[in-house]
C-alpha atoms as a printed R data frame, in Angstrom:
    type eleno elety resid chain resno       x       y       z
1   ATOM     1    CA   UNK     A     1 -14.715   2.918 -16.950
2   ATOM     2    CA   UNK     A     2 -14.076  -0.635 -15.715
3   ATOM     3    CA   UNK     A     3 -11.051  -0.931 -13.403
4   ATOM     4    CA   UNK     A     4  -9.448  -4.227 -12.392
5   ATOM     5    CA   UNK     A     5  -8.095  -3.992  -8.829
6   ATOM     6    CA   UNK     A     6  -5.578  -6.768  -8.212
7   ATOM     7    CA   UNK     A     7  -5.198  -7.441  -4.499
8   ATOM     8    CA   UNK     A     8  -8.518  -5.673  -3.939
9   ATOM     9    CA   UNK     A     9  -9.386  -7.958  -1.012
10  ATOM    10    CA   UNK     A    10  -6.362  -6.672   0.915
11  ATOM    11    CA   UNK     A    11  -5.753  -3.608   3.089
12  ATOM    12    CA   UNK     A    12  -4.813  -0.846   0.646
13  ATOM    13    CA   UNK     A    13  -6.502  -2.417  -2.388
14  ATOM    14    CA   UNK     A    14  -9.909  -2.517  -0.665
15  ATOM    15    CA   UNK     A    15  -9.708   1.157   0.356
16  ATOM    16    CA   UNK     A    16  -8.775   2.095  -3.208
17  ATOM    17    CA   UNK     A    17 -11.653  -0.005  -4.585
18  ATOM    18    CA   UNK     A    18 -14.027   1.990  -2.343
19  ATOM    19    CA   UNK     A    19 -12.504   5.297  -3.475
20  ATOM    20    CA   UNK     A    20 -12.832   4.286  -7.130
21  ATOM    21    CA   UNK     A    21 -16.511   3.372  -6.739
22  ATOM    22    CA   UNK     A    22 -17.111   6.566  -4.764
23  ATOM    23    CA   UNK     A    23 -15.668   8.453  -7.756
24  ATOM    24    CA   UNK     A    24 -17.976   6.674 -10.219
25  ATOM    25    CA   UNK     A    25 -15.642   3.955 -11.536
26  ATOM    26    CA   UNK     A    26 -16.891   0.377 -11.939
27  ATOM    27    CA   UNK     A    27 -14.605  -2.048 -10.105
28  ATOM    28    CA   UNK     A    28 -13.721  -5.728 -10.433
29  ATOM    29    CA   UNK     A    29 -11.511  -7.377  -7.796
30  ATOM    30    CA   UNK     A    30  -8.902 -10.015  -8.631
31  ATOM    31    CA   UNK     A    31  -7.277 -11.687  -5.607
32  ATOM    32    CA   UNK     A    32  -5.964 -15.120  -4.643
33  ATOM    33    CA   UNK     A    33  -7.047 -14.532  -0.999
34  ATOM    34    CA   UNK     A    34  -3.622 -15.598   0.325
35  ATOM    35    CA   UNK     A    35  -3.539 -12.442   2.450
36  ATOM    36    CA   UNK     A    36  -6.834 -10.793   1.414
37  ATOM    37    CA   UNK     A    37 -10.232 -11.781   2.789
38  ATOM    38    CA   UNK     A    38 -13.513 -12.975   1.296
39  ATOM    39    CA   UNK     A    39 -15.327 -10.892   3.947
40  ATOM    40    CA   UNK     A    40 -13.712  -7.761   2.452
41  ATOM    41    CA   UNK     A    41 -14.979  -8.710  -1.021
42  ATOM    42    CA   UNK     A    42 -18.456  -9.258   0.430
43  ATOM    43    CA   UNK     A    43 -18.345  -5.783   2.006
44  ATOM    44    CA   UNK     A    44 -17.284  -4.159  -1.278
45  ATOM    45    CA   UNK     A    45 -20.000  -5.959  -3.231
46  ATOM    46    CA   UNK     A    46 -22.640  -4.703  -0.781
47  ATOM    47    CA   UNK     A    47 -21.700  -1.017  -0.969
48  ATOM    48    CA   UNK     A    48 -24.188   1.361  -2.556
49  ATOM    49    CA   UNK     A    49 -21.903   3.853  -4.304
50  ATOM    50    CA   UNK     A    50 -21.943   5.840  -7.581
51  ATOM    51    CA   UNK     A    51 -19.715   3.230  -9.255
52  ATOM    52    CA   UNK     A    52 -20.720  -0.443  -9.477
53  ATOM    53    CA   UNK     A    53 -18.997  -3.496  -8.055
54  ATOM    54    CA   UNK     A    54 -18.628  -5.618 -11.184
55  ATOM    55    CA   UNK     A    55 -17.633  -8.782  -9.381
56  ATOM    56    CA   UNK     A    56 -14.838 -10.811  -7.849
57  ATOM    57    CA   UNK     A    57 -12.574 -13.373  -9.417
58  ATOM    58    CA   UNK     A    58 -10.432 -15.568  -7.234
59  ATOM    59    CA   UNK     A    59  -7.313 -15.906  -9.309
60  ATOM    60    CA   UNK     A    60  -3.535 -15.848  -9.252
61  ATOM    61    CA   UNK     A    61  -1.172 -13.581 -11.190
62  ATOM    62    CA   UNK     A    62   0.976 -16.629 -11.934
63  ATOM    63    CA   UNK     A    63  -1.891 -18.036 -14.042
64  ATOM    64    CA   UNK     A    64  -2.359 -16.430 -17.472
65  ATOM    65    CA   UNK     A    65  -5.661 -18.324 -17.737
66  ATOM    66    CA   UNK     A    66  -6.974 -16.604 -14.592
67  ATOM    67    CA   UNK     A    67  -5.877 -13.207 -15.893
68  ATOM    68    CA   UNK     A    68  -7.373 -13.777 -19.363
69  ATOM    69    CA   UNK     A    69 -10.688 -14.721 -17.778
70  ATOM    70    CA   UNK     A    70 -10.741 -11.538 -15.674
71  ATOM    71    CA   UNK     A    71  -9.979  -9.237 -18.617
72  ATOM    72    CA   UNK     A    72 -12.631 -10.926 -20.763
73  ATOM    73    CA   UNK     A    73 -15.333 -11.243 -18.085
74  ATOM    74    CA   UNK     A    74 -15.161  -7.660 -16.853
75  ATOM    75    CA   UNK     A    75 -14.193  -5.819 -20.094
76  ATOM    76    CA   UNK     A    76 -11.358  -4.008 -18.315
77  ATOM    77    CA   UNK     A    77 -10.208  -0.490 -19.324
78  ATOM    78    CA   UNK     A    78  -7.515   0.159 -16.675
79  ATOM    79    CA   UNK     A    79  -5.720  -1.632 -13.832
80  ATOM    80    CA   UNK     A    80  -4.770  -0.798 -10.246
81  ATOM    81    CA   UNK     A    81  -2.171  -3.276  -9.086
82  ATOM    82    CA   UNK     A    82  -1.746  -4.075  -5.367
83  ATOM    83    CA   UNK     A    83  -1.314  -7.870  -5.433
84  ATOM    84    CA   UNK     A    84   2.122  -8.568  -3.921
85  ATOM    85    CA   UNK     A    85   3.907 -10.130  -1.003
86  ATOM    86    CA   UNK     A    86   5.158  -7.294   1.201
87  ATOM    87    CA   UNK     A    87   6.941  -8.566   4.320
88  ATOM    88    CA   UNK     A    88  10.540  -7.341   4.356
89  ATOM    89    CA   UNK     A    89  11.794  -9.968   6.828
90  ATOM    90    CA   UNK     A    90  10.150 -12.819   4.915
91  ATOM    91    CA   UNK     A    91  11.662 -11.544   1.657
92  ATOM    92    CA   UNK     A    92  15.137 -11.851   3.209
93  ATOM    93    CA   UNK     A    93  14.448 -15.481   4.165
94  ATOM    94    CA   UNK     A    94  12.652 -16.509   0.963
95  ATOM    95    CA   UNK     A    95  13.601 -14.174  -1.910
96  ATOM    96    CA   UNK     A    96  12.443 -16.652  -4.546
97  ATOM    97    CA   UNK     A    97   8.851 -16.345  -3.327
98  ATOM    98    CA   UNK     A    98   9.037 -12.553  -3.717
99  ATOM    99    CA   UNK     A    99  10.647 -12.452  -7.152
100 ATOM   100    CA   UNK     A   100   8.324 -15.151  -8.481
101 ATOM   101    CA   UNK     A   101   5.103 -13.632  -7.169
102 ATOM   102    CA   UNK     A   102   5.851  -9.918  -7.407
103 ATOM   103    CA   UNK     A   103   7.986  -9.712 -10.567
104 ATOM   104    CA   UNK     A   104   6.764 -12.664 -12.632
105 ATOM   105    CA   UNK     A   105   3.169 -12.051 -11.513
106 ATOM   106    CA   UNK     A   106   3.360  -8.436 -12.668
107 ATOM   107    CA   UNK     A   107   4.924  -9.469 -15.992
108 ATOM   108    CA   UNK     A   108   1.937 -11.762 -16.539
109 ATOM   109    CA   UNK     A   109  -0.438  -8.929 -15.648
110 ATOM   110    CA   UNK     A   110   1.251  -6.524 -18.083
111 ATOM   111    CA   UNK     A   111   1.180  -9.147 -20.833
112 ATOM   112    CA   UNK     A   112  -2.496  -9.772 -20.103
113 ATOM   113    CA   UNK     A   113  -3.104  -6.021 -20.424
114 ATOM   114    CA   UNK     A   114  -1.302  -5.993 -23.782
115 ATOM   115    CA   UNK     A   115  -3.305  -8.955 -25.046
116 ATOM   116    CA   UNK     A   116  -6.559  -7.165 -24.194
117 ATOM   117    CA   UNK     A   117  -5.592  -3.662 -25.329
118 ATOM   118    CA   UNK     A   118  -5.439  -2.161 -21.808
119 ATOM   119    CA   UNK     A   119  -2.901   0.699 -21.694
120 ATOM   120    CA   UNK     A   120  -3.191   2.264 -18.225
121 ATOM   121    CA   UNK     A   121  -1.982   0.949 -14.857
122 ATOM   122    CA   UNK     A   122  -1.536   2.506 -11.411
123 ATOM   123    CA   UNK     A   123   1.045   0.519  -9.451
124 ATOM   124    CA   UNK     A   124   1.504   0.160  -5.704
125 ATOM   125    CA   UNK     A   125   5.241   0.696  -5.279
126 ATOM   126    CA   UNK     A   126   7.143   1.498  -2.086
127 ATOM   127    CA   UNK     A   127   9.685   3.737  -0.396
128 ATOM   128    CA   UNK     A   128  11.657   0.496   0.101
129 ATOM   129    CA   UNK     A   129  12.958   1.022  -3.458
130 ATOM   130    CA   UNK     A   130  15.138   3.856  -2.076
131 ATOM   131    CA   UNK     A   131  16.965   1.770   0.536
132 ATOM   132    CA   UNK     A   132  19.015   3.553   3.213
133 ATOM   133    CA   UNK     A   133  18.232   7.264   2.973
134 ATOM   134    CA   UNK     A   134  21.130   9.437   1.824
135 ATOM   135    CA   UNK     A   135  19.081  12.508   2.803
136 ATOM   136    CA   UNK     A   136  15.613  13.312   4.114
137 ATOM   137    CA   UNK     A   137  12.965  14.256   3.209
138 ATOM   138    CA   UNK     A   138  13.329  11.737   0.364
139 ATOM   139    CA   UNK     A   139  12.298  13.087  -3.042
140 ATOM   140    CA   UNK     A   140  11.836  11.140  -6.276
141 ATOM   141    CA   UNK     A   141  15.395  11.945  -7.395
142 ATOM   142    CA   UNK     A   142  16.842  10.046  -4.432
143 ATOM   143    CA   UNK     A   143  18.951   7.064  -5.616
144 ATOM   144    CA   UNK     A   144  17.073   3.753  -5.642
145 ATOM   145    CA   UNK     A   145  19.257   1.159  -3.900
146 ATOM   146    CA   UNK     A   146  16.921  -1.278  -2.130
147 ATOM   147    CA   UNK     A   147  18.401  -3.281   0.746
148 ATOM   148    CA   UNK     A   148  15.982  -6.236   0.703
149 ATOM   149    CA   UNK     A   149  14.375  -8.497  -1.925
150 ATOM   150    CA   UNK     A   150  10.939  -6.919  -1.332
151 ATOM   151    CA   UNK     A   151  12.229  -3.470  -2.324
152 ATOM   152    CA   UNK     A   152  14.263  -4.988  -5.156
153 ATOM   153    CA   UNK     A   153  11.191  -6.753  -6.565
154 ATOM   154    CA   UNK     A   154   9.246  -3.476  -6.653
155 ATOM   155    CA   UNK     A   155  12.141  -1.614  -8.291
156 ATOM   156    CA   UNK     A   156  12.433  -4.319 -10.974
157 ATOM   157    CA   UNK     A   157   8.727  -3.864 -11.710
158 ATOM   158    CA   UNK     A   158   9.158  -0.084 -12.046
159 ATOM   159    CA   UNK     A   159  11.943  -0.652 -14.590
160 ATOM   160    CA   UNK     A   160   9.867  -3.212 -16.498
161 ATOM   161    CA   UNK     A   161   7.037  -0.665 -16.661
162 ATOM   162    CA   UNK     A   162   9.384   1.906 -18.206
163 ATOM   163    CA   UNK     A   163  10.347  -0.625 -20.869
164 ATOM   164    CA   UNK     A   164   6.709  -1.583 -21.518
165 ATOM   165    CA   UNK     A   165   5.866   2.070 -22.048
166 ATOM   166    CA   UNK     A   166   8.762   2.593 -24.476
167 ATOM   167    CA   UNK     A   167   8.053  -0.602 -26.450
168 ATOM   168    CA   UNK     A   168   4.273  -1.024 -26.193
169 ATOM   169    CA   UNK     A   169   2.842   2.354 -25.132
170 ATOM   170    CA   UNK     A   170   1.579   0.925 -21.828
171 ATOM   171    CA   UNK     A   171   1.500   3.927 -19.484
172 ATOM   172    CA   UNK     A   172   1.935   3.599 -15.723
173 ATOM   173    CA   UNK     A   173   1.933   5.652 -12.557
174 ATOM   174    CA   UNK     A   174   4.022   4.195  -9.735
175 ATOM   175    CA   UNK     A   175   3.111   5.398  -6.269
176 ATOM   176    CA   UNK     A   176   5.877   4.962  -3.697
177 ATOM   177    CA   UNK     A   177   4.272   4.718  -0.268
178 ATOM   178    CA   UNK     A   178   5.892   5.490   3.023
179 ATOM   179    CA   UNK     A   179   4.031   4.168   6.125
180 ATOM   180    CA   UNK     A   180   0.293   3.656   5.595
181 ATOM   181    CA   UNK     A   181  -2.079   3.883   8.557
182 ATOM   182    CA   UNK     A   182  -5.753   4.089   9.467
183 ATOM   183    CA   UNK     A   183  -8.975   2.522   8.246
184 ATOM   184    CA   UNK     A   184 -12.073   3.510   6.303
185 ATOM   185    CA   UNK     A   185 -13.829   6.270   8.271
186 ATOM   186    CA   UNK     A   186 -17.142   4.507   7.589
187 ATOM   187    CA   UNK     A   187 -15.837   1.331   9.258
188 ATOM   188    CA   UNK     A   188 -16.400  -0.769   6.133
189 ATOM   189    CA   UNK     A   189 -12.817  -2.001   5.622
190 ATOM   190    CA   UNK     A   190  -9.549  -1.766   7.538
191 ATOM   191    CA   UNK     A   191  -6.170  -3.323   8.208
192 ATOM   192    CA   UNK     A   192  -6.317  -7.071   8.727
193 ATOM   193    CA   UNK     A   193  -3.086  -9.034   8.477
194 ATOM   194    CA   UNK     A   194  -2.255 -12.414   9.956
195 ATOM   195    CA   UNK     A   195   0.171 -12.042  11.603
196 ATOM   196    CA   UNK     A   196   0.048  -8.251  11.973
197 ATOM   197    CA   UNK     A   197   3.445  -6.603  11.476
198 ATOM   198    CA   UNK     A   198   2.544  -2.902  11.321
199 ATOM   199    CA   UNK     A   199   3.215  -0.537  14.201
200 ATOM   200    CA   UNK     A   200  -0.159   1.125  14.862
201 ATOM   201    CA   UNK     A   201  -2.418  -1.974  14.779
202 ATOM   202    CA   UNK     A   202   0.086  -3.813  16.948
203 ATOM   203    CA   UNK     A   203   0.061  -1.031  19.549
204 ATOM   204    CA   UNK     A   204  -3.751  -0.968  19.466
205 ATOM   205    CA   UNK     A   205  -4.018  -4.757  19.798
206 ATOM   206    CA   UNK     A   206  -2.016  -4.400  23.025
207 ATOM   207    CA   UNK     A   207  -4.923  -2.453  24.596
208 ATOM   208    CA   UNK     A   208  -7.279  -5.429  24.742
209 ATOM   209    CA   UNK     A   209  -5.822  -6.918  27.920
210 ATOM   210    CA   UNK     A   210  -5.268 -10.392  26.493
211 ATOM   211    CA   UNK     A   211  -1.590 -10.632  27.385
212 ATOM   212    CA   UNK     A   212  -0.253  -8.893  24.273
213 ATOM   213    CA   UNK     A   213   2.425  -6.300  24.858
214 ATOM   214    CA   UNK     A   214   3.961  -3.855  22.457
215 ATOM   215    CA   UNK     A   215   7.678  -4.193  21.647
216 ATOM   216    CA   UNK     A   216   9.586  -0.945  21.015
217 ATOM   217    CA   UNK     A   217  12.758  -1.671  19.028
218 ATOM   218    CA   UNK     A   218  15.597   0.733  19.722
219 ATOM   219    CA   UNK     A   219  15.543   3.872  21.873
220 ATOM   220    CA   UNK     A   220  19.058   5.106  21.069
221 ATOM   221    CA   UNK     A   221  18.636   6.415  17.523
222 ATOM   222    CA   UNK     A   222  19.939   9.932  16.667
223 ATOM   223    CA   UNK     A   223  16.391  11.382  16.721
224 ATOM   224    CA   UNK     A   224  14.504  13.790  18.983
225 ATOM   225    CA   UNK     A   225  13.495  11.067  21.454
226 ATOM   226    CA   UNK     A   226  15.790   8.182  20.485
227 ATOM   227    CA   UNK     A   227  13.178   6.168  18.558
228 ATOM   228    CA   UNK     A   228  12.775   5.787  14.774
229 ATOM   229    CA   UNK     A   229  10.845   8.471  12.896
230 ATOM   230    CA   UNK     A   230   8.471   7.471  10.099
231 ATOM   231    CA   UNK     A   231   6.084   9.273   7.768
232 ATOM   232    CA   UNK     A   232   2.516   7.973   8.318
233 ATOM   233    CA   UNK     A   233   0.088   8.629   5.468
234 ATOM   234    CA   UNK     A   234  -3.613   7.962   6.015
235 ATOM   235    CA   UNK     A   235  -5.031   5.116   3.911
236 ATOM   236    CA   UNK     A   236  -8.012   7.193   2.715
237 ATOM   237    CA   UNK     A   237  -5.650   9.986   1.619
238 ATOM   238    CA   UNK     A   238  -3.590   7.305  -0.118
239 ATOM   239    CA   UNK     A   239  -6.692   5.991  -1.906
240 ATOM   240    CA   UNK     A   240  -7.501   9.530  -3.080
241 ATOM   241    CA   UNK     A   241  -4.008   9.725  -4.633
242 ATOM   242    CA   UNK     A   242  -4.670   6.512  -6.590
243 ATOM   243    CA   UNK     A   243  -7.897   7.883  -8.065
244 ATOM   244    CA   UNK     A   244  -6.050  11.082  -9.025
245 ATOM   245    CA   UNK     A   245  -3.280   9.008 -10.612
246 ATOM   246    CA   UNK     A   246  -5.815   7.137 -12.748
247 ATOM   247    CA   UNK     A   247  -7.454  10.412 -13.817
248 ATOM   248    CA   UNK     A   248  -3.995  11.757 -14.690
249 ATOM   249    CA   UNK     A   249  -3.472   8.775 -17.034
250 ATOM   250    CA   UNK     A   250  -6.985   9.167 -18.472
251 ATOM   251    CA   UNK     A   251  -6.148  12.772 -19.302
252 ATOM   252    CA   UNK     A   252  -3.095  11.693 -21.300
253 ATOM   253    CA   UNK     A   253  -0.510  11.924 -18.521
254 ATOM   254    CA   UNK     A   254   2.825  10.254 -19.224
255 ATOM   255    CA   UNK     A   255   4.374   7.383 -17.272
256 ATOM   256    CA   UNK     A   256   5.626   8.803 -13.972
257 ATOM   257    CA   UNK     A   257   6.265   8.061 -10.289
258 ATOM   258    CA   UNK     A   258   5.337   9.863  -7.090
259 ATOM   259    CA   UNK     A   259   6.093   9.631  -3.379
260 ATOM   260    CA   UNK     A   260   3.050   9.406  -1.121
261 ATOM   261    CA   UNK     A   261   3.723  10.698   2.382
262 ATOM   262    CA   UNK     A   262   2.984  13.725   4.528
263 ATOM   263    CA   UNK     A   263   6.354  15.524   4.493
264 ATOM   264    CA   UNK     A   264   6.559  15.118   8.265
265 ATOM   265    CA   UNK     A   265   7.395  12.301  10.649
266 ATOM   266    CA   UNK     A   266   6.317  10.855  13.966
267 ATOM   267    CA   UNK     A   267   8.592   8.877  16.265
268 ATOM   268    CA   UNK     A   268   7.647   5.460  17.630
269 ATOM   269    CA   UNK     A   269   7.315   7.021  21.114
270 ATOM   270    CA   UNK     A   270   5.025   9.747  19.728
271 ATOM   271    CA   UNK     A   271   2.829   7.177  17.982
272 ATOM   272    CA   UNK     A   272   2.705   5.133  21.196
273 ATOM   273    CA   UNK     A   273   1.700   8.253  23.182
274 ATOM   274    CA   UNK     A   274  -1.042   9.114  20.670
275 ATOM   275    CA   UNK     A   275  -2.407   5.564  20.881
276 ATOM   276    CA   UNK     A   276  -2.526   5.747  24.698
277 ATOM   277    CA   UNK     A   277  -4.248   9.125  24.555
278 ATOM   278    CA   UNK     A   278  -6.859   8.113  21.963
279 ATOM   279    CA   UNK     A   279  -7.665   4.738  23.552
280 ATOM   280    CA   UNK     A   280  -7.521   6.099  27.111
281 ATOM   281    CA   UNK     A   281  -5.577   2.992  28.124
282 ATOM   282    CA   UNK     A   282  -2.116   2.296  29.472
283 ATOM   283    CA   UNK     A   283  -0.481   0.009  26.924
284 ATOM   284    CA   UNK     A   284   1.943  -2.706  28.135
285 ATOM   285    CA   UNK     A   285   5.375  -1.935  26.715
286 ATOM   286    CA   UNK     A   286   8.617  -3.888  26.325
287 ATOM   287    CA   UNK     A   287  11.720  -1.988  25.224
288 ATOM   288    CA   UNK     A   288  14.033  -4.044  22.993
289 ATOM   289    CA   UNK     A   289  17.272  -3.412  21.117
290 ATOM   290    CA   UNK     A   290  17.420  -2.063  17.580
291 ATOM   291    CA   UNK     A   291  16.340  -4.260  14.683
292 ATOM   292    CA   UNK     A   292  18.909  -4.603  11.878
293 ATOM   293    CA   UNK     A   293  18.145  -2.496   8.808
294 ATOM   294    CA   UNK     A   294  15.866   0.078  10.467
295 ATOM   295    CA   UNK     A   295  16.926   3.578   9.298
296 ATOM   296    CA   UNK     A   296  16.606   6.307  11.948
297 ATOM   297    CA   UNK     A   297  14.453   8.624   9.817
298 ATOM   298    CA   UNK     A   298  12.238   8.018   6.757
299 ATOM   299    CA   UNK     A   299  10.218  11.029   5.600
300 ATOM   300    CA   UNK     A   300   8.751  11.672   2.152
301 ATOM   301    CA   UNK     A   301   9.075  14.818   0.087
302 ATOM   302    CA   UNK     A   302   5.568  14.849  -1.460
303 ATOM   303    CA   UNK     A   303   5.870  18.052  -3.488
304 ATOM   304    CA   UNK     A   304   5.749  16.294  -6.872
305 ATOM   305    CA   UNK     A   305   2.425  14.532  -6.109
306 ATOM   306    CA   UNK     A   306   0.983  17.848  -4.907
307 ATOM   307    CA   UNK     A   307   2.054  19.706  -8.028
308 ATOM   308    CA   UNK     A   308   1.264  17.085 -10.692
309 ATOM   309    CA   UNK     A   309  -1.703  15.189  -9.224
310 ATOM   310    CA   UNK     A   310  -3.142  18.020  -7.111
311 ATOM   311    CA   UNK     A   311  -2.967  15.665  -4.136
312 ATOM   312    CA   UNK     A   312  -2.898  16.913  -0.567
313 ATOM   313    CA   UNK     A   313  -2.946  14.627   2.495
314 ATOM   314    CA   UNK     A   314  -5.887  15.831   4.617
315 ATOM   315    CA   UNK     A   315  -5.851  13.597   7.692
316 ATOM   316    CA   UNK     A   316  -3.550  13.771  10.719
317 ATOM   317    CA   UNK     A   317  -1.935  10.855  12.535
318 ATOM   318    CA   UNK     A   318  -4.621  11.052  15.252
319 ATOM   319    CA   UNK     A   319  -7.311  10.531  12.570
320 ATOM   320    CA   UNK     A   320  -5.523   7.386  11.384
321 ATOM   321    CA   UNK     A   321  -5.207   6.043  14.925
322 ATOM   322    CA   UNK     A   322  -8.856   6.825  15.714
323 ATOM   323    CA   UNK     A   323 -10.210   4.962  12.647
324 ATOM   324    CA   UNK     A   324  -7.737   2.093  13.151
325 ATOM   325    CA   UNK     A   325  -8.854   1.725  16.777
326 ATOM   326    CA   UNK     A   326 -12.519   1.714  15.754
327 ATOM   327    CA   UNK     A   327 -11.747  -1.032  13.249
328 ATOM   328    CA   UNK     A   328  -9.737  -3.109  15.739
329 ATOM   329    CA   UNK     A   329 -12.518  -2.876  18.356
330 ATOM   330    CA   UNK     A   330 -15.180  -3.862  15.846
331 ATOM   331    CA   UNK     A   331 -13.115  -6.788  14.579
332 ATOM   332    CA   UNK     A   332 -11.447  -8.044  17.744
333 ATOM   333    CA   UNK     A   333 -12.245 -11.621  16.710
334 ATOM   334    CA   UNK     A   334  -9.590 -11.332  14.004
């Protein structure tokens, strides 16, 4: 089966492309390289795995011509869709960019799928569609009231996918991630953002002694140690869930949505302590006030993914930090 991975040159998309090829799927990557990297594509194309790397097309979801070319060139049977802008703060400042790229881009992708008879898509959604938690752990029945344009754009896409299933029989699985962490245990791909906004890589970058310090935002939350608690799911476990979601659709599974998390949380202080322990270094720290819009606790209820997809997160937070640190050391020039 030929799978088009949009955003496959990025962090999560590249790990899922590896997992697909490891499972025997043939993969084509479609990416505009605005946040993904040519070096990542080169790594994927050089991997000797059961599934083949069909090729890379530099293209944009806002161009129907680019999408048509990809579907024709690679004879696509299914899609995994990661291509999106994903910075919450930026989405607040420039919502138009997010609605145009994320919503209109996905509409183009779905219409391209229809034009080429492709009926299965696994979509990278987000816990940001839930907004402020009314209760935790958050299950799939939790109200979806996003509090930023990024989360709103993803929720709009989920609703569009429901309509495309009803009208056109285009089936989707939407995977709502909590916090993703770690890197490929083989060191082939990892997290590489410019600038980096995620907690664990930013803590690890502070170990290199080049003047970077880690900022801890808010130590007065109503949690066990005063810092925010988040649910960190390992990126390789996440990739496994995507392969299972595609198999679920292949086996006739209906359009559905699943939370991907571990059912447990780690506080910012606990993550910081784990990073110090694993790196063996004292990390320079600056304590700051709370950031607006940061809920105290975000933890996933992952029971539905376990029951329906047979998915079980296997790796602990320490595993994610260890692989992330290996990646950061190997790629310090980034």
